[in-house]
Short mmCIF file of C-alpha atoms and ligand atoms in Angstrom, two decimals:
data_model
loop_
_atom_site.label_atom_id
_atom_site.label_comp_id
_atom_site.label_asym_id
_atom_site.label_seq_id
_atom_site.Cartn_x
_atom_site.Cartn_y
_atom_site.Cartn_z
CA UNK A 1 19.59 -9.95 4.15
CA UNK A 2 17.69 -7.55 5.88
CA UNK A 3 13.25 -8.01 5.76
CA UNK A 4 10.62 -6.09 4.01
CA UNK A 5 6.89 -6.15 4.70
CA UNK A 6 3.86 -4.58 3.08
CA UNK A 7 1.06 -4.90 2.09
CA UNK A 8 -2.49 -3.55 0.23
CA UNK A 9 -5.85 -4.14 0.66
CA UNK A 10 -8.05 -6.02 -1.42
CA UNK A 11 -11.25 -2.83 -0.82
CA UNK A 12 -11.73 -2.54 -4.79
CA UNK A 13 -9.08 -2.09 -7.75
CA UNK A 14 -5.47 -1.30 -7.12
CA UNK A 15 -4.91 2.22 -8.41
CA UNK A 16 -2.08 4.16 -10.00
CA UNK A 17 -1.48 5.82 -6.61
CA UNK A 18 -1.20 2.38 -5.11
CA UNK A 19 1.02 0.78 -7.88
CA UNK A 20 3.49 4.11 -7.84
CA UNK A 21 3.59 4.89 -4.19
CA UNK A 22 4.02 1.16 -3.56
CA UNK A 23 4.11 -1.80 -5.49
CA UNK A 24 6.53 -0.60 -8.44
CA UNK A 25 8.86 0.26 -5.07
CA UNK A 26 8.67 -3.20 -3.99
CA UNK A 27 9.66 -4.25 -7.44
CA UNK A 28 12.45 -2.26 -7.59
CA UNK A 29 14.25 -3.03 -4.05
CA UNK A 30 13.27 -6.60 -4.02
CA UNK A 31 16.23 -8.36 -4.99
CA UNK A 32 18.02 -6.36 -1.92
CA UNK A 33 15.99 -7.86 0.49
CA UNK A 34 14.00 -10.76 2.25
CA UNK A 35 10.40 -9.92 1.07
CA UNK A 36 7.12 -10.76 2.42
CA UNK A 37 4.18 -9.28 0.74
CA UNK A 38 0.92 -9.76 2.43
CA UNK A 39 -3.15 -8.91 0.82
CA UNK A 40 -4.14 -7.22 4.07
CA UNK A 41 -7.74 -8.61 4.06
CA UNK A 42 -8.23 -8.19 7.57
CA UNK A 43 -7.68 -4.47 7.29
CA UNK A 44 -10.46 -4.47 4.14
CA UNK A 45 -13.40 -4.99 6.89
CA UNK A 46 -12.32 -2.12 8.89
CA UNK A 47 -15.34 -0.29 6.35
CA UNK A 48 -17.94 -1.51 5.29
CA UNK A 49 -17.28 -4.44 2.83
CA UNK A 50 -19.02 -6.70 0.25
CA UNK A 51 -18.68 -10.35 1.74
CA UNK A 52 -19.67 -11.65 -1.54
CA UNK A 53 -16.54 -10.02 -3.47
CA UNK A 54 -13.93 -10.00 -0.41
CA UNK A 55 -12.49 -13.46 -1.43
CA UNK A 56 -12.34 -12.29 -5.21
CA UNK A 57 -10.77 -9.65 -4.18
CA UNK A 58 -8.07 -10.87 -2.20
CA UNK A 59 -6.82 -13.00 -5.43
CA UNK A 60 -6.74 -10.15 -7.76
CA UNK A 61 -4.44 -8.23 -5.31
CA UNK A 62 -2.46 -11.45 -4.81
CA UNK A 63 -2.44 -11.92 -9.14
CA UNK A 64 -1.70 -8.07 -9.56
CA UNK A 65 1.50 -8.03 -6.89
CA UNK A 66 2.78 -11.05 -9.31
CA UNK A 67 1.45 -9.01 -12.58
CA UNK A 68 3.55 -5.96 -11.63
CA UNK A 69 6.65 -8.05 -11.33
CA UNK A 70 6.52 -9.15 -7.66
CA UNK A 71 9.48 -12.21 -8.05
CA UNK A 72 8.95 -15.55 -6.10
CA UNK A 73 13.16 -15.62 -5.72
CA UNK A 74 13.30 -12.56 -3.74
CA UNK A 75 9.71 -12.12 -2.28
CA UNK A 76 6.75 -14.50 -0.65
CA UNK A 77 3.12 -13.52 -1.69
CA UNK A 78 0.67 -14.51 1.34
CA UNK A 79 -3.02 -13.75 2.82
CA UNK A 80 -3.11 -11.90 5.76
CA UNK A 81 -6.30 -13.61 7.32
CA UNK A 82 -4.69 -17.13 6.55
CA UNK A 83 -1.94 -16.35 9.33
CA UNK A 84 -3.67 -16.03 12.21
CA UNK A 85 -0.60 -14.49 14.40
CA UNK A 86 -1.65 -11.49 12.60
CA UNK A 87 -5.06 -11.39 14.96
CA UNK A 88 -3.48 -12.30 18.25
CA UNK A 89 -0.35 -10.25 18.05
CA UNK A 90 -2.67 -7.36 17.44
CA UNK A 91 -4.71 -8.33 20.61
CA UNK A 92 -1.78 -8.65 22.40
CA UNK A 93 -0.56 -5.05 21.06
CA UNK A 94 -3.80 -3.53 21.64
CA UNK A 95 -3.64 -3.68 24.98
CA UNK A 96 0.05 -2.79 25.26
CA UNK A 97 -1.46 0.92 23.26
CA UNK A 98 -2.68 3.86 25.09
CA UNK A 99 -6.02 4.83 23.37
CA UNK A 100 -4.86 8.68 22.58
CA UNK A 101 -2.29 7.34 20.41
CA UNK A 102 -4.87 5.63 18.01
CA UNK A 103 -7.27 8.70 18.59
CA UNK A 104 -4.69 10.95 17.08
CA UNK A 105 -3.92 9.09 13.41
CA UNK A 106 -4.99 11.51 10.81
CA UNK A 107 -6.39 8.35 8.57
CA UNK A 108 -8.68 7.78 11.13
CA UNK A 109 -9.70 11.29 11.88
CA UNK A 110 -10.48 11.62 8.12
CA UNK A 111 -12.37 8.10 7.95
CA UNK A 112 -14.16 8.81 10.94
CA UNK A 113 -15.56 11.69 9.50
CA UNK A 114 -17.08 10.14 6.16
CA UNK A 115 -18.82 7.47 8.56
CA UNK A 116 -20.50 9.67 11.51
CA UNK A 117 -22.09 6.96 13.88
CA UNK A 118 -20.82 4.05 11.87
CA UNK A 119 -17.92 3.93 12.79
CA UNK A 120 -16.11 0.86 14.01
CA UNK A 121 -13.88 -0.27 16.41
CA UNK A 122 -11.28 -1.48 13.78
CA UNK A 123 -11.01 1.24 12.25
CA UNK A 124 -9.41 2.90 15.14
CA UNK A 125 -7.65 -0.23 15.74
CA UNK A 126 -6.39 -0.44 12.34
CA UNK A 127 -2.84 0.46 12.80
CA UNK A 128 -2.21 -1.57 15.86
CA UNK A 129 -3.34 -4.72 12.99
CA UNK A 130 -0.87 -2.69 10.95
CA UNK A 131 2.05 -2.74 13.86
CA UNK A 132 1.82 -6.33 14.02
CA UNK A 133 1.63 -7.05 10.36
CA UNK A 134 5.06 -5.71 10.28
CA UNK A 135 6.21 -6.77 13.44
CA UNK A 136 5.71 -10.47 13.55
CA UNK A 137 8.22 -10.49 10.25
CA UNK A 138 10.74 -8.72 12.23
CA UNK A 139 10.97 -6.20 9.42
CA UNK A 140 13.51 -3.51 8.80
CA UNK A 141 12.06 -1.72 5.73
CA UNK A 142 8.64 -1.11 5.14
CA UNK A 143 8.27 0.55 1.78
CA UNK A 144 5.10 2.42 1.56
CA UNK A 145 3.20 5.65 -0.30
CA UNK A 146 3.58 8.99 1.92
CA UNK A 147 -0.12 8.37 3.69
CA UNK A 148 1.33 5.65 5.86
CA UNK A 149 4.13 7.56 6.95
CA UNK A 150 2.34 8.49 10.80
CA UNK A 151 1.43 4.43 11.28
CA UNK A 152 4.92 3.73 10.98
CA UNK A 153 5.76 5.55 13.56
CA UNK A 154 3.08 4.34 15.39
CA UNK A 155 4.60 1.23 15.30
CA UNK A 156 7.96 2.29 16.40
CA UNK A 157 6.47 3.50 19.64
CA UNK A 158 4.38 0.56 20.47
CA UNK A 159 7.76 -1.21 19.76
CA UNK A 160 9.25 1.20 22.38
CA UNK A 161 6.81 0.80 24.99
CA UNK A 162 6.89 -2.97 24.08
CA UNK A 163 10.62 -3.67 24.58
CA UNK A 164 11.04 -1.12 27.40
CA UNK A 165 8.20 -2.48 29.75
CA UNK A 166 8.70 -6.08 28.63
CA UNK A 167 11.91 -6.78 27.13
CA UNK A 168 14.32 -4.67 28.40
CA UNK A 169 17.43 -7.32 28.78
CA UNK A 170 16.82 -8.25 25.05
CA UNK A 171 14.52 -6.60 22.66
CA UNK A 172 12.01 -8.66 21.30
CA UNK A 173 10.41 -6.36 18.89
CA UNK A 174 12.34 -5.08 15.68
CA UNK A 175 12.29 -1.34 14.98
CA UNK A 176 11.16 -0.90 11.22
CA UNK A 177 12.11 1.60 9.11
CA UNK A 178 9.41 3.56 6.58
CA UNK A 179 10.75 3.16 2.95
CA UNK A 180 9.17 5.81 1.28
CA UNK A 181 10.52 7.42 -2.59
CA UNK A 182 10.52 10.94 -3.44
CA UNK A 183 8.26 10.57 -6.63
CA UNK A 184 5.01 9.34 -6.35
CA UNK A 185 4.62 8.90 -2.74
CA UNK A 186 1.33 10.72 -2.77
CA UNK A 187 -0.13 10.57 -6.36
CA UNK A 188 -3.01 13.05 -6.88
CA UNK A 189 -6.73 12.47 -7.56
CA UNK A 190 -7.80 13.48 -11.30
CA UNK A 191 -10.42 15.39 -10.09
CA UNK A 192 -9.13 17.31 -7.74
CA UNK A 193 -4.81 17.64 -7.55
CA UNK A 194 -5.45 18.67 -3.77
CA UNK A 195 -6.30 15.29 -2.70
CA UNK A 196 -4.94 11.39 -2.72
CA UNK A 197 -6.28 9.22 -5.46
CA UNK A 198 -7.64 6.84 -3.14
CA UNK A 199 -9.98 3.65 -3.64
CA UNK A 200 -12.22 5.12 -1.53
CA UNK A 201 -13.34 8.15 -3.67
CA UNK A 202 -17.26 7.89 -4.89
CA UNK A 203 -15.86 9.27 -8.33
CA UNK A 204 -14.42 6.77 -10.62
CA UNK A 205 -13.19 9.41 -12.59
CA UNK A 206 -10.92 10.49 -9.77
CA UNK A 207 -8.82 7.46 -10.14
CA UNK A 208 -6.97 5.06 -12.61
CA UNK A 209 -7.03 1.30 -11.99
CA UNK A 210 -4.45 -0.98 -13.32
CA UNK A 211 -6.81 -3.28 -14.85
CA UNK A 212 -8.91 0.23 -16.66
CA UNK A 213 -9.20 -1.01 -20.25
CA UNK A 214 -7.69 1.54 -23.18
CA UNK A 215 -10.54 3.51 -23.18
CA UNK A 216 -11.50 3.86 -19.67
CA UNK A 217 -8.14 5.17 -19.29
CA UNK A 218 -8.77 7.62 -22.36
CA UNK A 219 -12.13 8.88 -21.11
CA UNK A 220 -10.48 9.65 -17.50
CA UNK A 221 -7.67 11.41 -18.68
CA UNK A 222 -9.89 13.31 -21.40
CA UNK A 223 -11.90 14.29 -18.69
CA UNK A 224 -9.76 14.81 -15.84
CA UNK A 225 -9.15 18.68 -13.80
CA UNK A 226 -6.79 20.68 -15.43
CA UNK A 227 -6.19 24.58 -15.34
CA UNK A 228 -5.95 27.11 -18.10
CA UNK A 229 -2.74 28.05 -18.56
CA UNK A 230 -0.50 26.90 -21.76
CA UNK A 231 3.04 25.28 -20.59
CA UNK A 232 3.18 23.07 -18.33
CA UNK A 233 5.41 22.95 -15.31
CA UNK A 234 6.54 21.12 -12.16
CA UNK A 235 6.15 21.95 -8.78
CA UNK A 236 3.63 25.21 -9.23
CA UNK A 237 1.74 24.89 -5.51
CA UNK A 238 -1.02 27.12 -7.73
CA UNK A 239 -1.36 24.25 -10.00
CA UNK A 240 -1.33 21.30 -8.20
CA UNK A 241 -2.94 19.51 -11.01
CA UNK A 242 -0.39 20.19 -13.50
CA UNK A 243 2.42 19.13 -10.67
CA UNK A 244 0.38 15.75 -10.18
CA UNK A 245 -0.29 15.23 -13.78
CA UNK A 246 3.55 16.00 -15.02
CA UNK A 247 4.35 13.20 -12.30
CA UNK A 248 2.34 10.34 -13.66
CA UNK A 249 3.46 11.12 -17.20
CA UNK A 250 7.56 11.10 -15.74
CA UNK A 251 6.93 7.77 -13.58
CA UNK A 252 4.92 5.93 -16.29
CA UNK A 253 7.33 6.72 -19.22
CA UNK A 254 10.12 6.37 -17.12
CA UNK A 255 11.73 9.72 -18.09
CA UNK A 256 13.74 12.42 -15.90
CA UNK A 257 11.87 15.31 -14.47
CA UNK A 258 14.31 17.51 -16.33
CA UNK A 259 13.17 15.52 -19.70
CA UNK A 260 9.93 15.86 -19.01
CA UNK A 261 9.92 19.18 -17.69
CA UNK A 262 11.65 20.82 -20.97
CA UNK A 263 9.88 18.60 -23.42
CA UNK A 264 5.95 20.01 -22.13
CA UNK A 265 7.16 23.36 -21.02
CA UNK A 266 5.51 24.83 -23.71
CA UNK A 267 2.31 22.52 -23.73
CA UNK A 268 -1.04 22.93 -23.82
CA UNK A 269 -3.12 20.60 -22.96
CA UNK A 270 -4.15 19.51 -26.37
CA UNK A 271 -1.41 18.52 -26.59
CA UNK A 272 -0.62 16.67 -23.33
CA UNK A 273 -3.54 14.86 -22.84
CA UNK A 274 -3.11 12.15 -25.72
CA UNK A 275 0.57 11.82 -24.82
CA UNK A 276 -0.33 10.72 -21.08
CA UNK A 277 -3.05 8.56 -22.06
CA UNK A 278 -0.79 6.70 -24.74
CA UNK A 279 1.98 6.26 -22.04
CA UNK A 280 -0.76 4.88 -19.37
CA UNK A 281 -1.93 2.53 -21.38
CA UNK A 282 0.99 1.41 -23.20
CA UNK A 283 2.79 1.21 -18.99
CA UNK A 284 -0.15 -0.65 -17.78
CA UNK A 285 -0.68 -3.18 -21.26
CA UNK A 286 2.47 -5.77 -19.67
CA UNK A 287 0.89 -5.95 -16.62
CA UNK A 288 -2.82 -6.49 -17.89
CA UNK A 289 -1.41 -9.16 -19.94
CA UNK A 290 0.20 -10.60 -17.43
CA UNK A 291 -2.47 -10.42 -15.19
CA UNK A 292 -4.68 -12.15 -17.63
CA UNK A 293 -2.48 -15.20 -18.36
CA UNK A 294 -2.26 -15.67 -14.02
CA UNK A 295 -5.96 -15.90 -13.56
CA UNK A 296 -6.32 -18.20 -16.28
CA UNK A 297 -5.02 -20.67 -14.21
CA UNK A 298 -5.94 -20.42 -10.83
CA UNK A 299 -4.07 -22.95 -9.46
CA UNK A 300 -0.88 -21.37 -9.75
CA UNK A 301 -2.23 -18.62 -8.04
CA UNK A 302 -3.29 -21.33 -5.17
CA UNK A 303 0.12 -23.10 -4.68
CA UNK A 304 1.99 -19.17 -4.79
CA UNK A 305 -0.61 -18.36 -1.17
CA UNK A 306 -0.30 -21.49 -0.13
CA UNK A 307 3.66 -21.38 -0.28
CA UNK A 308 3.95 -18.00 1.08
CA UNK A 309 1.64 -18.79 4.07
CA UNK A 310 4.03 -21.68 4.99
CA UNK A 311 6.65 -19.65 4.93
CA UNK A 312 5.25 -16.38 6.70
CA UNK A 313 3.68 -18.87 9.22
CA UNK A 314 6.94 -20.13 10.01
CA UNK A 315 8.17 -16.97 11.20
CA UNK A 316 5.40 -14.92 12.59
CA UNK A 317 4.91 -17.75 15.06
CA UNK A 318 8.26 -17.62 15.92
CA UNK A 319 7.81 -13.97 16.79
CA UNK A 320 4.33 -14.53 18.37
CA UNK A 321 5.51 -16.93 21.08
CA UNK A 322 8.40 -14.79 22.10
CA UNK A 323 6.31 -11.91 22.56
CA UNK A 324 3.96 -14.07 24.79
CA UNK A 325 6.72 -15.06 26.82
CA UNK A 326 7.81 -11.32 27.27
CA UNK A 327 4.21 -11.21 28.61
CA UNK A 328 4.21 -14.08 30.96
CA UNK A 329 2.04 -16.41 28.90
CA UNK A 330 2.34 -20.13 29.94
CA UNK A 331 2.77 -21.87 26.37
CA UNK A 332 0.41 -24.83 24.85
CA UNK A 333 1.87 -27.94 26.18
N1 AQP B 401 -2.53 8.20 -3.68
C1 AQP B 401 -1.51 7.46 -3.31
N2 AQP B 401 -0.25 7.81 -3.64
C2 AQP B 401 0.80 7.04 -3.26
N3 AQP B 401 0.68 5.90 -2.55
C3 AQP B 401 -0.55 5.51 -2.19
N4 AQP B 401 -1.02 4.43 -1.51
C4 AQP B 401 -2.37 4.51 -1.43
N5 AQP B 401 -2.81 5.61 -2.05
C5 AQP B 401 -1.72 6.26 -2.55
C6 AQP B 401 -0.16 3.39 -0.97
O1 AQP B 401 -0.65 2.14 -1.42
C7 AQP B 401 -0.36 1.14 -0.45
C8 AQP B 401 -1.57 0.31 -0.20
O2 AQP B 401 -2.66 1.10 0.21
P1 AQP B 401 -3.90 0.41 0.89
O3 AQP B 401 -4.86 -0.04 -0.10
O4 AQP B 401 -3.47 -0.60 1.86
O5 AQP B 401 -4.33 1.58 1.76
P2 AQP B 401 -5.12 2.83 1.53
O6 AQP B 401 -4.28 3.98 1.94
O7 AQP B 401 -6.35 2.56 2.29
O8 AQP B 401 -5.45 2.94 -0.04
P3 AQP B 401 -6.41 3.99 -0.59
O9 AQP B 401 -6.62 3.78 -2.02
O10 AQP B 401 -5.94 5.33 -0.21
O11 AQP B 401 -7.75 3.61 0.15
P4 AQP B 401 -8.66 4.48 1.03
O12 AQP B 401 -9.52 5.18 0.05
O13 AQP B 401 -9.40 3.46 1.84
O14 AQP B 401 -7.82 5.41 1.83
C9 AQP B 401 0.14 1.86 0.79
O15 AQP B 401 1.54 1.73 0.84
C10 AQP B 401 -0.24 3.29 0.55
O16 AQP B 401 0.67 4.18 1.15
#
């Protein structure tokens, strides 16, 4: 079977944008492939971070990936920080990566921006962590939302330059593939349908989380940006709201655009509103339930990491000590 790697970080709540661009992907592909699924808490202090909530955090990702239907048969559930090949392939990558390539990653442009002076040297970093998060698994797929598209290919060239100036008998690097669906690969901010809902966003209102209770969810919809024009339609680059709103009710009701499309093309929103906000919470009620019944007992949670970090261990140390030997490292006795 061929390998599959992601990951999210544990900055804050998952979001719809993260559970529709990614995790509901991984769900659906998983019993294709060889899955590792990693929290990416390393990648969490590339901002500024709460130490006091990090390790919280990290479980609630971990809980949530099994919540949305992540399946122990097809798929290992580990901690990035708790496989430490993660750190010292990146090292090893780093210096493999000429700085204008990490200059140029729009991500970091854009987060580089919101912290002036502040910024760090991980964040620029960041996708070189990211490279050999999927590279130590050897992965061929790497299913992801639309954003994460440019550090894919990132990681293709560093795989390039890798295998070319090191490895050129017999490639030692695998080159991954992006996975990345059609529908809700870029899921839109409530407040503004121009942007990514993104955990980052100062507005809570901009943004659904899994775990919202009912009438979080409500008062968010109820209040979200919408336009005033009766009948709603797809695709309308004037009313990119409508477009992103249309989306979330097709993906979370599990209709056809075509369905969808005919059944609100005469609309208001009135009318829409409660209809989306009764399918949100009645797609997101399983997985808060299920959710609920995980971290009730922790120590399944415990013996899920601890089995997944055996097995990711296994063979990202594997791919760690060939790479060093591409490099000319003498190994531990
Ligand atoms: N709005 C989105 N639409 C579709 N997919 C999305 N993803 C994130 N936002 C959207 C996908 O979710 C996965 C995990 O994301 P992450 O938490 O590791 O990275 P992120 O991009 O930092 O998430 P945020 O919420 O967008 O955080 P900030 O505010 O820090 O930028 C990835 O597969 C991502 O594509």
């Amino acid at each position: 079977k061929q390998r599959v790697l992601s990951g999210v970080q544990p900055t804050g709540n998952l979001h719809l944008g993260n559970y529709l661009g990614a995790i509901r992907n991984w769900v659906e592909i998983q019993d294709q492939y060889d899955n590792f699924f990693c929290v990416v808490d390393l990648h969490a202090i590339t901002v500024p971070h709460n130490p006091a909530s990090l390790a919280a955090d990290t479980y609630t990702i971990a809980a949530l990936y099994l919540a949305c239907g992540i399946d122990l048969n097809h798929s290992s559930i580990f901690v990035q920080s708790h496989v430490s090949a993660h750190s010292e392939l990146a090292w090893l990558l780093n210096c493999i990566t000429p700085l204008n390539w990490l200059q140029d990653m729009i991500q970091f442009k854009e987060k580089a921006v919101k912290q002036g002076e502040n910024v760090s040297t991980g964040l620029l970093i960041y996708p070189v962590l990211m490279a050999a998060d999927i590279l130590l698994y050897q992965a061929d797929k790497v299913p992801v939302g639309e954003d994460q598209k440019q550090h894919i290919e990132l990681t293709r060239d560093i795989v390039n330059r890798f295998n070319h100036q090191f490895a050129k008998d017999q490639p030692v690097l695998k080159l991954p593939d992006p996975l990345i669906r059609k529908d809700g690969a870029r899921v839109m901010s409530l407040t503004d349908g121009t942007r990514k809902m993104s955990k980052s966003d100062p507005s809570e209102l901009s943004r659904i989380n899994v775990l919202d209770p009912p009438e979080q969810i409500a008062n968010k919809i109820k209040r979200c940006k919408t336009d005033p024009v009766r009948g709603l339609t797809f695709d309308d680059p004037e009313r990119p709201e409508c477009n992103n709103l249309l989306t979330l009710y097709m993906l979370l009701s599990g209709q056809t655009k075509e369905v969808v499309a005919a059944e609100c093309q005469d609309m208001g929103w009135g009318q829409f509103k409660p209809l989306l906000t009764e399918t949100t919470i009645n797609a997101l009620k399983p997985i808060q339930e299920k959710y609920q019944a995980i971290m009730d007992d922790k120590s399944y949670l415990e013996s899920v990491l601890r089995d997944g970090r055996e097995k990711a261990q296994a063979i990202a140390n594997q791919t760690l000590t060939q790479v060093k030997l591409a490099l000319g490292y003498s190994l531990p006795l």
